[in-house]
Every structure is written in C-alpha cells, then in structure tokens.
Short mmCIF file of C-alpha atoms in Angstrom, two decimals:
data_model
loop_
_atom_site.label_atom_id
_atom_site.label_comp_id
_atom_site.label_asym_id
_atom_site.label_seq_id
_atom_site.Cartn_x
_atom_site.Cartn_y
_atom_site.Cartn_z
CA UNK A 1 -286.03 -26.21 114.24
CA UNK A 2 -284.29 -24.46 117.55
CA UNK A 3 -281.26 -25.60 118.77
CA UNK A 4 -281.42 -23.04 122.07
CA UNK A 5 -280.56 -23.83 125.37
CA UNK A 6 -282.67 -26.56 127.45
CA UNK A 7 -282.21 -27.66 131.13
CA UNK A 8 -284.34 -30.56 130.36
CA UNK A 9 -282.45 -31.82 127.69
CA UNK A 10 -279.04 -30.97 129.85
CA UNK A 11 -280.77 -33.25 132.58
CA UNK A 12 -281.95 -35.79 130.21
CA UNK A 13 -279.27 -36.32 129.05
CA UNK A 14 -277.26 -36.42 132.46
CA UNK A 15 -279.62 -39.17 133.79
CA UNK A 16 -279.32 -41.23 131.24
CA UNK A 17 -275.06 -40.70 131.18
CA UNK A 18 -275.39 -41.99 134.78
CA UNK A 19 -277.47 -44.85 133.38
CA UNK A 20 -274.83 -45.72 131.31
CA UNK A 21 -272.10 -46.21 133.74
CA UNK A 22 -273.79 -47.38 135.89
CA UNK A 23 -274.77 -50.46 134.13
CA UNK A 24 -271.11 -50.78 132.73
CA UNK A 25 -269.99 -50.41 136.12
CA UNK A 26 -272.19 -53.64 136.91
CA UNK A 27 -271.14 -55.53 133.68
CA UNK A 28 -267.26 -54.71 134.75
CA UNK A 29 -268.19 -55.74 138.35
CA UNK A 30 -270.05 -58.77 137.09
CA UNK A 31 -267.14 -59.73 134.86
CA UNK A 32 -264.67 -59.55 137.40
CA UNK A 33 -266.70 -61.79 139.83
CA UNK A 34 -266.95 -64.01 136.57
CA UNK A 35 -269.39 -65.92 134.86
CA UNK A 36 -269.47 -69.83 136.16
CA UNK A 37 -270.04 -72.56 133.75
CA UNK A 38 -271.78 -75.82 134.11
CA UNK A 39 -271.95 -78.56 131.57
CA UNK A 40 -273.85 -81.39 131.03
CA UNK A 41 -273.34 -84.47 128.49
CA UNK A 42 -271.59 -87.24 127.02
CA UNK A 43 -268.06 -87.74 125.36
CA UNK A 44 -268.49 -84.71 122.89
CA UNK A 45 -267.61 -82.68 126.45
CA UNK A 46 -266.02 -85.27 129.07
CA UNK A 47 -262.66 -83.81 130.14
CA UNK A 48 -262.35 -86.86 132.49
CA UNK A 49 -265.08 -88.15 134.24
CA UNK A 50 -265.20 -91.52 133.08
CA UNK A 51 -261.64 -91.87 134.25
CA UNK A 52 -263.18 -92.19 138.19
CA UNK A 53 -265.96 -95.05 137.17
CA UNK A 54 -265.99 -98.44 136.50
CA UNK A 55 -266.79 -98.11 132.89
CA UNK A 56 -266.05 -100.40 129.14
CA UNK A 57 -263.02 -99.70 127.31
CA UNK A 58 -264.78 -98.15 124.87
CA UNK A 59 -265.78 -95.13 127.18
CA UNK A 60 -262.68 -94.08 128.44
CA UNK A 61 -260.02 -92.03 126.82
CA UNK A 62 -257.09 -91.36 129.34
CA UNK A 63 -254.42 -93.32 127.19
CA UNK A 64 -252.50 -92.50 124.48
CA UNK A 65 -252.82 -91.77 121.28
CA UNK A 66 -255.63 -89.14 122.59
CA UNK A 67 -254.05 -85.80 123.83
CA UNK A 68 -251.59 -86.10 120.87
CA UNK A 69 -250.82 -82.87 119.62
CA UNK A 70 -249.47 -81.98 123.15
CA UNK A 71 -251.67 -79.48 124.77
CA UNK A 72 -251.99 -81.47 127.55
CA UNK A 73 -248.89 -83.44 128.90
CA UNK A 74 -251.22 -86.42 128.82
CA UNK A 75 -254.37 -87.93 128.11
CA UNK A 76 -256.80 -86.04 129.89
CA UNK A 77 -259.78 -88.74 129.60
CA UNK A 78 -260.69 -85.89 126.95
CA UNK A 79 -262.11 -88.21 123.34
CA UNK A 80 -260.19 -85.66 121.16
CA UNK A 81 -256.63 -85.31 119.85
CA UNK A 82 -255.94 -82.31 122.44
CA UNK A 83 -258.57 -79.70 123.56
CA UNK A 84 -262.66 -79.93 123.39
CA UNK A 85 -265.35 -77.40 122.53
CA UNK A 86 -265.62 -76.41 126.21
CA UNK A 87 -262.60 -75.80 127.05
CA UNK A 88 -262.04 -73.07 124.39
CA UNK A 89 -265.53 -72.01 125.34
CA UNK A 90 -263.95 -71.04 128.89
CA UNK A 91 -260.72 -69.46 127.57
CA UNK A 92 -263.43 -66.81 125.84
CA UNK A 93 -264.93 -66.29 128.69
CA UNK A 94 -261.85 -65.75 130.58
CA UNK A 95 -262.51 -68.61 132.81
CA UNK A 96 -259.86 -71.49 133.82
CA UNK A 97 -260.63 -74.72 132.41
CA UNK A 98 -263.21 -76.25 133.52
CA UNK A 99 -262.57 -79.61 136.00
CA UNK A 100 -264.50 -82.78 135.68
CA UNK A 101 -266.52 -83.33 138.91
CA UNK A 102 -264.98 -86.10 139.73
CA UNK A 103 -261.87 -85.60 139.88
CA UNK A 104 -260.40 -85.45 143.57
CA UNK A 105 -260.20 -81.76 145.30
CA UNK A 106 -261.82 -79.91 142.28
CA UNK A 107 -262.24 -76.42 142.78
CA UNK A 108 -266.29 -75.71 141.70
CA UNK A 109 -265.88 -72.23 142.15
CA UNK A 110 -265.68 -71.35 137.99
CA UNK A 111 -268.24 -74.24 137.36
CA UNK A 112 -268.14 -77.64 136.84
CA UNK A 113 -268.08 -80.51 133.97
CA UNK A 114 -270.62 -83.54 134.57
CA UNK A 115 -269.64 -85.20 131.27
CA UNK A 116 -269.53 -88.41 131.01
CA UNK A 117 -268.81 -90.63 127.75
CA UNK A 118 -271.33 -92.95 126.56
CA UNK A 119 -273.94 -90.93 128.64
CA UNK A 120 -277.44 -90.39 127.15
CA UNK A 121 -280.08 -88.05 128.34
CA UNK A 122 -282.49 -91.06 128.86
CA UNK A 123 -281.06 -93.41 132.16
CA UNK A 124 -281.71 -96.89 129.99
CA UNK A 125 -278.70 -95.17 127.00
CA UNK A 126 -275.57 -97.50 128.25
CA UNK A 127 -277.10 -98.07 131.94
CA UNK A 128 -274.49 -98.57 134.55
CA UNK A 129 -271.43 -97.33 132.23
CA UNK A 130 -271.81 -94.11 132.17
CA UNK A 131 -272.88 -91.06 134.50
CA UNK A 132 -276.46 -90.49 132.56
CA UNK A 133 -278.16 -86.66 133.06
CA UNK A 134 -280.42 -87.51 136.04
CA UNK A 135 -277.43 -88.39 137.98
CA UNK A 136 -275.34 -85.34 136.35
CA UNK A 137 -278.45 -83.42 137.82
CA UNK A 138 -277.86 -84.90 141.23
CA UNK A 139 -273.87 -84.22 141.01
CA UNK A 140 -274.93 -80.22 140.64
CA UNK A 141 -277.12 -80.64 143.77
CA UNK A 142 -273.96 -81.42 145.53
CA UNK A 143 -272.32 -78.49 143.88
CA UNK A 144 -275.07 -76.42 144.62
CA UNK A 145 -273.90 -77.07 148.68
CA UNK A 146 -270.49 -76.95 147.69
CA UNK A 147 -270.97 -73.84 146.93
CA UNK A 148 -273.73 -72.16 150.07
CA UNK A 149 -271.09 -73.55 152.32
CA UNK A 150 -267.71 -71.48 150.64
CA UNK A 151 -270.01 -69.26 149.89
CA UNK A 152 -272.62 -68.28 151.81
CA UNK A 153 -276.22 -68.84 150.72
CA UNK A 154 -276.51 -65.01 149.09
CA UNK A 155 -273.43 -65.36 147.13
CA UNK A 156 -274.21 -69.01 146.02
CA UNK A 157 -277.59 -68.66 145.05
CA UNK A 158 -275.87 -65.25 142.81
CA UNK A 159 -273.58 -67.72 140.83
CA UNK A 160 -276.10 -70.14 140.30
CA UNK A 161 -278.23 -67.87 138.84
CA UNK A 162 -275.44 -65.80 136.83
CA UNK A 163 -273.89 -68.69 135.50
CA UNK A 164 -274.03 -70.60 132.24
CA UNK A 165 -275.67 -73.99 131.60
CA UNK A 166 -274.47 -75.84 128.56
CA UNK A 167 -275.66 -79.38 127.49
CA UNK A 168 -274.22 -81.34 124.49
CA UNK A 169 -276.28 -84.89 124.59
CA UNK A 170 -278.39 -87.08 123.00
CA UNK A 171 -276.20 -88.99 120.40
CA UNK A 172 -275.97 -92.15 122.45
CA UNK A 173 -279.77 -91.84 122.70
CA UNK A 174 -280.20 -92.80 119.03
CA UNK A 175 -276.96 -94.34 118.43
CA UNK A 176 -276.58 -96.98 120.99
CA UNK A 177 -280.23 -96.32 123.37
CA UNK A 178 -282.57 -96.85 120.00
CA UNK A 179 -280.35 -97.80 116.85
CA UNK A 180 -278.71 -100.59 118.82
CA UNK A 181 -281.65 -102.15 120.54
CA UNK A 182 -283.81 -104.11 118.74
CA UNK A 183 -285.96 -104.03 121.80
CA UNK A 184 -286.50 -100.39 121.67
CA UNK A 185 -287.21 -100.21 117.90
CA UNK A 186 -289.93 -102.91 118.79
CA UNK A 187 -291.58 -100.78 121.62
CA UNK A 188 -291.50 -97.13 120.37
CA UNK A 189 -291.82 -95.38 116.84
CA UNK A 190 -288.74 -93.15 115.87
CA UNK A 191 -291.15 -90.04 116.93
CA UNK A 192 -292.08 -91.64 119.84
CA UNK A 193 -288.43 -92.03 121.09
CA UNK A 194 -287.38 -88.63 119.79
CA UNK A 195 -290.45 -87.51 122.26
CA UNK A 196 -289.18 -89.38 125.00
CA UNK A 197 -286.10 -87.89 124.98
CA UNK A 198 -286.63 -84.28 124.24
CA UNK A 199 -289.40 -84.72 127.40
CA UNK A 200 -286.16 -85.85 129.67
CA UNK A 201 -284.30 -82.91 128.77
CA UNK A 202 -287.32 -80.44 129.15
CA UNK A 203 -287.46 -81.97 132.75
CA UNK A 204 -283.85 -81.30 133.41
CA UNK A 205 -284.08 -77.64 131.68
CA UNK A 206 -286.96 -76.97 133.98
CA UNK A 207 -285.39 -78.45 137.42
CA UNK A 208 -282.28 -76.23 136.89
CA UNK A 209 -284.40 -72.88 136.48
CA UNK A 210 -286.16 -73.86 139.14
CA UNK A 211 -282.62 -73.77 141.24
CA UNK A 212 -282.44 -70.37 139.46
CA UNK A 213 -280.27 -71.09 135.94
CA UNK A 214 -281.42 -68.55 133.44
CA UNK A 215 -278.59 -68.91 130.57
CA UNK A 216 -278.45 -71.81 128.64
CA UNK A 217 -276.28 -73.48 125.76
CA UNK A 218 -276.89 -76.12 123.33
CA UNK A 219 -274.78 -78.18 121.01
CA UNK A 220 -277.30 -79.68 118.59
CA UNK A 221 -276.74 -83.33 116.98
CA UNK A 222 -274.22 -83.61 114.32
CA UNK A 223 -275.12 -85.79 110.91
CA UNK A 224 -274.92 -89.08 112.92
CA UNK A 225 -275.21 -91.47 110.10
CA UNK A 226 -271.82 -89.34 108.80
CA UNK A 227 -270.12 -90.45 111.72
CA UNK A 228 -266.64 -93.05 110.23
CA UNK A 229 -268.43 -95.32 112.50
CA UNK A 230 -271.70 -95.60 110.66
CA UNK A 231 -270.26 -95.33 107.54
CA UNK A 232 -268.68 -98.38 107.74
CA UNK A 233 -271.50 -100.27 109.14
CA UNK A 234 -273.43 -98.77 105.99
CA UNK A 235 -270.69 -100.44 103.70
CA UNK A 236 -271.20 -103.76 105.54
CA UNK A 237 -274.32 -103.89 104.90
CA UNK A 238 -273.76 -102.98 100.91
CA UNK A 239 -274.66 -99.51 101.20
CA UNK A 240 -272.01 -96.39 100.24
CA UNK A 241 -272.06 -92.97 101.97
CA UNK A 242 -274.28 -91.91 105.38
CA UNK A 243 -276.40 -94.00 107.31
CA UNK A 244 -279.40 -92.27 106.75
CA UNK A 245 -281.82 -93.23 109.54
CA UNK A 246 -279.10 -92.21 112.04
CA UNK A 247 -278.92 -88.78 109.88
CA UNK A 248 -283.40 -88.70 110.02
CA UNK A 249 -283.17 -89.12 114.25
CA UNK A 250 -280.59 -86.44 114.16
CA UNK A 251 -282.44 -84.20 112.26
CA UNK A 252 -285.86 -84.86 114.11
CA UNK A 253 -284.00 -84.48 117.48
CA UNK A 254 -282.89 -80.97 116.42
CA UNK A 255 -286.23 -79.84 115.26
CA UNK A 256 -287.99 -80.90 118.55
CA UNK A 257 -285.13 -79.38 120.75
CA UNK A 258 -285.54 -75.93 118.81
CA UNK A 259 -289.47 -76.13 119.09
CA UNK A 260 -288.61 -76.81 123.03
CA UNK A 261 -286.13 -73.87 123.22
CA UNK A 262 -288.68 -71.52 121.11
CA UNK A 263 -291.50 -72.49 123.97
CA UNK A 264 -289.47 -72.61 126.74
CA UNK A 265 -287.98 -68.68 125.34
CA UNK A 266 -291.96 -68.26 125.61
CA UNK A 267 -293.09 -69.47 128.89
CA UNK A 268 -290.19 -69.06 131.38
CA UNK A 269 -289.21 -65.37 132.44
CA UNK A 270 -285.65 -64.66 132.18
CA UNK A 271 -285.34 -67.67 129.88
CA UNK A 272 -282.12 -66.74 127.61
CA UNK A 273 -280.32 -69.62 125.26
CA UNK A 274 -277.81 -69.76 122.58
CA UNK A 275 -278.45 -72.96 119.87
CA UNK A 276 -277.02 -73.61 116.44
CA UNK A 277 -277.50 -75.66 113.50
CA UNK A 278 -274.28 -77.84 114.67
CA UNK A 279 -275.90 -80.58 111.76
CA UNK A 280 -275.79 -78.51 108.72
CA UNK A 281 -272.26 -76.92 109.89
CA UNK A 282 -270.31 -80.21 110.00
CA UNK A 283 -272.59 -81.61 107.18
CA UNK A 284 -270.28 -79.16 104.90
CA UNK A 285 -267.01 -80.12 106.17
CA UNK A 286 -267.76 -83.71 105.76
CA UNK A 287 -268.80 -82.91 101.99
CA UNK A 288 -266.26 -79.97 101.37
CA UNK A 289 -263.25 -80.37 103.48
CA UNK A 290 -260.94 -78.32 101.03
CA UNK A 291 -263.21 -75.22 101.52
CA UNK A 292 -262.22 -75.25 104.75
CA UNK A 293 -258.35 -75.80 104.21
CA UNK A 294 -258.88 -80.16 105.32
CA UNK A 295 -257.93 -82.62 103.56
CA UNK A 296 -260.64 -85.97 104.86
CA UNK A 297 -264.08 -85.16 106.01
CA UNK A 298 -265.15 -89.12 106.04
CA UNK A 299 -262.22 -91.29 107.49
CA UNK A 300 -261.29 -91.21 110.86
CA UNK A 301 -257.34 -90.33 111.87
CA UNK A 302 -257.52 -92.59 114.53
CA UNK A 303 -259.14 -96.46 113.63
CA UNK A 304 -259.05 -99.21 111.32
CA UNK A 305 -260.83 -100.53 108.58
CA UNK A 306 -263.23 -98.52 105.93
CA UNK A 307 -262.87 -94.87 107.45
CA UNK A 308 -261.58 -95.98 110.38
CA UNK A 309 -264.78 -96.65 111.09
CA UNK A 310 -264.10 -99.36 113.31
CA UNK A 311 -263.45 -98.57 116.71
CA UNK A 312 -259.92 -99.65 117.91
CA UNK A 313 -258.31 -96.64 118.30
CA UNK A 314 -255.51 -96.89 121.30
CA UNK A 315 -255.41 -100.29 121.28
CA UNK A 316 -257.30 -100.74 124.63
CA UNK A 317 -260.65 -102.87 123.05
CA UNK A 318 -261.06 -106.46 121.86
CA UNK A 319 -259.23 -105.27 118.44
CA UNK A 320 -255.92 -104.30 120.22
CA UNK A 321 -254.31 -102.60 116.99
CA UNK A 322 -255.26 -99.37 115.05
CA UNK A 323 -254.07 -96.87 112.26
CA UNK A 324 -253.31 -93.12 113.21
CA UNK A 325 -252.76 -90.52 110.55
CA UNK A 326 -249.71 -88.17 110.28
CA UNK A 327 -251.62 -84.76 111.05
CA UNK A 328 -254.97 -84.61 112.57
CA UNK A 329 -255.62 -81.04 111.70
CA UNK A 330 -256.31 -82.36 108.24
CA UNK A 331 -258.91 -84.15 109.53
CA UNK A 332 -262.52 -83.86 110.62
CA UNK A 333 -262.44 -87.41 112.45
CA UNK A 334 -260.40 -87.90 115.12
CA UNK A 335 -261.69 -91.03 116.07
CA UNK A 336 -264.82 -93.44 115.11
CA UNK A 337 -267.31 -91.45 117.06
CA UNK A 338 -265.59 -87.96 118.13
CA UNK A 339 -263.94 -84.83 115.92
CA UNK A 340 -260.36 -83.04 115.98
CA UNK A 341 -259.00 -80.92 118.23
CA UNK A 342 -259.82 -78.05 115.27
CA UNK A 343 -262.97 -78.71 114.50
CA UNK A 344 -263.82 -78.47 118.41
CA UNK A 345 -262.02 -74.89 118.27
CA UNK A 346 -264.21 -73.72 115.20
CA UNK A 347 -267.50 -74.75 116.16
CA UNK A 348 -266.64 -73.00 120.00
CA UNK A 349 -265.48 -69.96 118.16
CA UNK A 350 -268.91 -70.18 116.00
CA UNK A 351 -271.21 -70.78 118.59
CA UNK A 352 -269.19 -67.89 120.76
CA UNK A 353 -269.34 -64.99 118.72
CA UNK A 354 -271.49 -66.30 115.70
CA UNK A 355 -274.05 -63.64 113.92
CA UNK A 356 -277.56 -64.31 115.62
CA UNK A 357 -278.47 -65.36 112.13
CA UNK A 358 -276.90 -68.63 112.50
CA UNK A 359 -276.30 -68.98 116.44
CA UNK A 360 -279.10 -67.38 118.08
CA UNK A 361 -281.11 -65.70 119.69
CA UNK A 362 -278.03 -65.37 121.61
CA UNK A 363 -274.56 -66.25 121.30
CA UNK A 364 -272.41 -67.13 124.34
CA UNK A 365 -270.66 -64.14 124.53
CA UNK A 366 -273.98 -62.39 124.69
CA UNK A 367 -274.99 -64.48 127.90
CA UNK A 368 -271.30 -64.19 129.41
CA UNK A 369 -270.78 -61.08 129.08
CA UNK A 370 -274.46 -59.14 128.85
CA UNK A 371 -273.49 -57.77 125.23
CA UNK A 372 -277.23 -57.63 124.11
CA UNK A 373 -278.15 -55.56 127.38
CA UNK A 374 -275.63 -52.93 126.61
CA UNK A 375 -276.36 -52.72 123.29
CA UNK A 376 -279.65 -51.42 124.24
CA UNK A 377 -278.52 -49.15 127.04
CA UNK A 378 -276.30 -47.68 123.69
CA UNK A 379 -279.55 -47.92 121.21
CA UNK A 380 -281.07 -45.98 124.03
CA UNK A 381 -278.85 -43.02 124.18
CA UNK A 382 -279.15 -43.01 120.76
CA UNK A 383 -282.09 -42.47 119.67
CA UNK A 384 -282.12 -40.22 122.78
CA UNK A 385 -279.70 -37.86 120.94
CA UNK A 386 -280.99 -38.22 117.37
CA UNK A 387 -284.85 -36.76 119.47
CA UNK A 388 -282.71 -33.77 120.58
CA UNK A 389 -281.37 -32.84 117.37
CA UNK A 390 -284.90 -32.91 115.79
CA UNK A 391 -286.72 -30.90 118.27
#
C-alpha cells in the first residue's frame, strides 16, 4: 500500500470538489427560486374553492364551527377544525400557503389549489356540485398562461416542470359515485369501477407530464368504511364496527394506484413520486387512539347521532342542529367525512420526511428539495476517497 504523492488523485479529487458545489450551488439557487406546488382533489385538500360555486350545503365549509381552534380568523371553506395536510406541506417547503384558484386576485406564482369538496376523479362523482379533475385540469391550463405571461415562456415552462404535483382524490368515487348509486352498482363490477377510475387518473398523470410535471404526490384512500359516517349507516342497518365494502374499494383503489405509480416510475423518464400507505396509518389510530396520546378514533367531534356519524355539523343542512366536542385534538374525526386539524399535521409530517420504507420511493422533501440527488453527489465522493486510501 503507498500513500505517496499523486497529481491525479490531487486533480481527482479537485474535479469532483467543484462537482460538489456546484450542484449545491444549483440546489441553493433552486431553493431560493422555490419549489411551486399544485394540488388536485376533493375536500381532504379544498382551502376554499367551493366557497366561489353554486354548490349543496353539504360541500361547503366557510361557516363556523370549522376553523375553530383559531388558526385562521375564520372559516376558510377549509373541512377541518383549523389547518389541512397541504398547508403544513407548504410551510416545509418554505412556501406561503397555498390559495384556492378561485379565489379573486390569487397570486399563482408559489402554485395553486384546485380542490374542490365533493369532487371525484370521474366527472359523473356529484356532477354539477363540485369542480371534478378534468375541469381542475383545465383550471391549470389557465395557470399555465398565467404564468408565460408574468413570466415569460422560459421561466414558466422552468416552474412547471420544477414544481410539485399532489393529488388527494377518489373517496367520493366510491362513496357517493358507486356506493350511492344503485345505477352504477347495476352497470359495473367493483373491479370494473376501481378500473375506471384509476384509468381517469392515469390520463390526468399523463396530460400533466406531457406539460412537463415530473414530481408527483399522492394521498392514498383512508379505511372508508371507518369513516363516523359509515359507521353509523352500518349500525342502521344492524351491523357494529366498519363498513366493510367501503373498506374492500379502498383497499383495491390503493393497490391499483401503486401498480400505476410502479409502471408509470417504469415507463416515463424523469418520472419521480412520493405515495404512502395513508389506509393502514389511520387504520391504527382509529383502533389505538391512546398509542398515539387521543382519546376517540370512531366518533366524530363535530355531528350527531351514533359517532356523529350523521352529517349536521354547523347547522347549515336539512338537520339544522349538531353536537361539538370540548377539544378536537383528542379526536381523529373532526367531522362525518373529514379528520382534525392534528391528524392533518401528522400524516403531512409523515409523508414529508417519512423513511422510504413507509413513504417512498421518495418523500416530499426529497422532490422539494433534491435530497436524494445530493446524497449521491456525497456517496460519490465517498467512495471516491475510501479508492484513494486503498490504492
């Protein structure tokens, strides 16, 4: 083994320093001209959309007792007791909070939200009261000129293709678009449906990369038969505990959409996406609350009846009066259909910075912030040194 003097290694090792900062110098430059984020989906995400439309009672939330613990000075539209999963999502990544399209004068500069509650990823979920994900799609082609004309076409075309692209739909699919008609049930087969859905979404995945998004984000389907709301359907019909077939669609859904992702990862260069098992996550706070310092992982804080399953919260729907509990942070349920404030803020911490073991292949910190790309610049340099010790 020699350890004398070599101008190779010396350059080597040089070239590859310059490497290095160079590519940090990019990630800092990068970071400062920030990451932009774009979401797409339903009420698990609307920060206000369906506040602009002519929409049902039951799909707006911009009255109290949402907002409650105080975040905001008042209801947002938001289906939550304060803050949802995106908008801790853009606190991470050092973005301002993301506004909903609609609303009037919105700066799209950081991204936009295209939310919308009761929205379903197939245009027949809830038709004409809600915005549904083909129209969502056309919103972002408005953005898209938003954007060349602030912009310039370079520096557009450079956000839309650094920028994030987070969906969190499909509940109101199964829920209301298949569970709740009859008529459906009668035409397709539960796999059929599940098909016809997952093919919607793998047409909108597809038209955005086409317009140049390469990061993507997805918040998989929750136990949906756990949800207060089917829970106490499942009692009226003499049953205890989860509705199960809403729980089976969930589940298939979330196989189909990780088969998708694991092709799409396959077949599209550049492809990058972060996706978690969301189902099995809030399956064990429903059944074990206290491990996770709560106190009610079935009943709803905000409701009435058996787990305030029934949907009357804020007192704006047929059934004009409702139950709230003292402290929603106990809680998983917020409402009927939606979770708390906290669980939106553990589940965004989780799917940000979450071992690639359970939120993978990437987490969003990884596609914010290009952590897996330095980490191989630094593997690099590595190994490089541990070769010049050897030889």
């Amino acid at each position: 083994m020699s350890n004398s003097y070599s101008p190779s290694k010396v350059y080597i090792s040089v070239c590859l320093a310059l490497v290095v900062l160079c590519f940090r110098s990019n990630v800092v430059s990068a970071q400062k001209k920030h990451t932009a984020f774009f979401i797409f989906g339903d009420s698990s995400v609307d920060p206000g959309n369906n506040n602009y439309i002519d929409t049902i009672p039951e799909n707006r939330a911009n009255h109290k007792p949402y907002g409650r613990n105080g975040f905001f000075k008042d209801p947002t539209g938001r289906f939550s007791d304060g803050r949802i999963i995106v908008d801790f999502l853009a606190e991470y990544a050092k973005l301002p909070m993301i506004p909903p399209f609609l609303e009037p004068s919105a700066d799209y500069s950081d991204g936009v939200n295209f939310a919308s509650g009761g929205a379903g990823i197939l245009s027949t979920t809830n038709e004409g009261q809600a915005i549904d994900l083909r129209t969502q799609l056309k919103y972002f082609e408005e953005v898209e000129k938003w954007l060349t004309e602030k912009l310039g076409a370079s520096e557009a075309e450079e956000v839309i293709s650094n920028a994030v692209y987070f969906f969190s739909m499909g509940s109101n699919d199964y829920l209301g678009g298949y569970l709740g008609s009859p008529r459906m049930q009668e035409l397709h087969h539960p796999e059929q449906y599940v098909g016809m859905v997952i093919g919607n979404l793998t047409i909108a995945i597809q038209e955005l990369y086409e317009k140049g998004a390469r990061k993507f984000g997805f918040l998989s389907l929750c136990p949906l038969g756990c949800l207060p709301v089917m829970r106490a359907l499942n009692l009226k019909a003499g049953e205890r505990g989860c509705f199960q077939q809403a729980n089976s669609l969930a589940l298939a859904h979330n196989n189909a959409l990780n088969t998708l992702l694991k092709n799409l990862d396959y077949l599209l260069k550049d492809f990058k996406y972060c996706n978690s098992d969301f189902y099995n996550w809030l399956q064990d706070r429903i059944d074990n609350p206290s491990d996770y310092d709560l106190k009610e992982g079935a009943s709803a804080c905000c409701g009435s009846g058996p787990y305030g399953g029934v949907y009357t919260c804020g007192g704006t729907k047929k059934v004009a009066t409702y139950e709230l509990c003292d402290n929603a942070e106990d809680y998983v349920w917020w409402d009927s259909f939606h979770p708390t404030e906290r669980i939106h803020e553990q589940f965004a911490k989780a799917l940000w910075d979450g071992p690639r073991s359970s939120v993978g292949p990437y987490n969003l910190q990884d596609l914010f912030f290009y952590r897996e790309m330095e980490q191989t610049i630094a593997d690099v340099v590595d190994t490089n040194a541990e070769n010049e010790e050897i030889v």
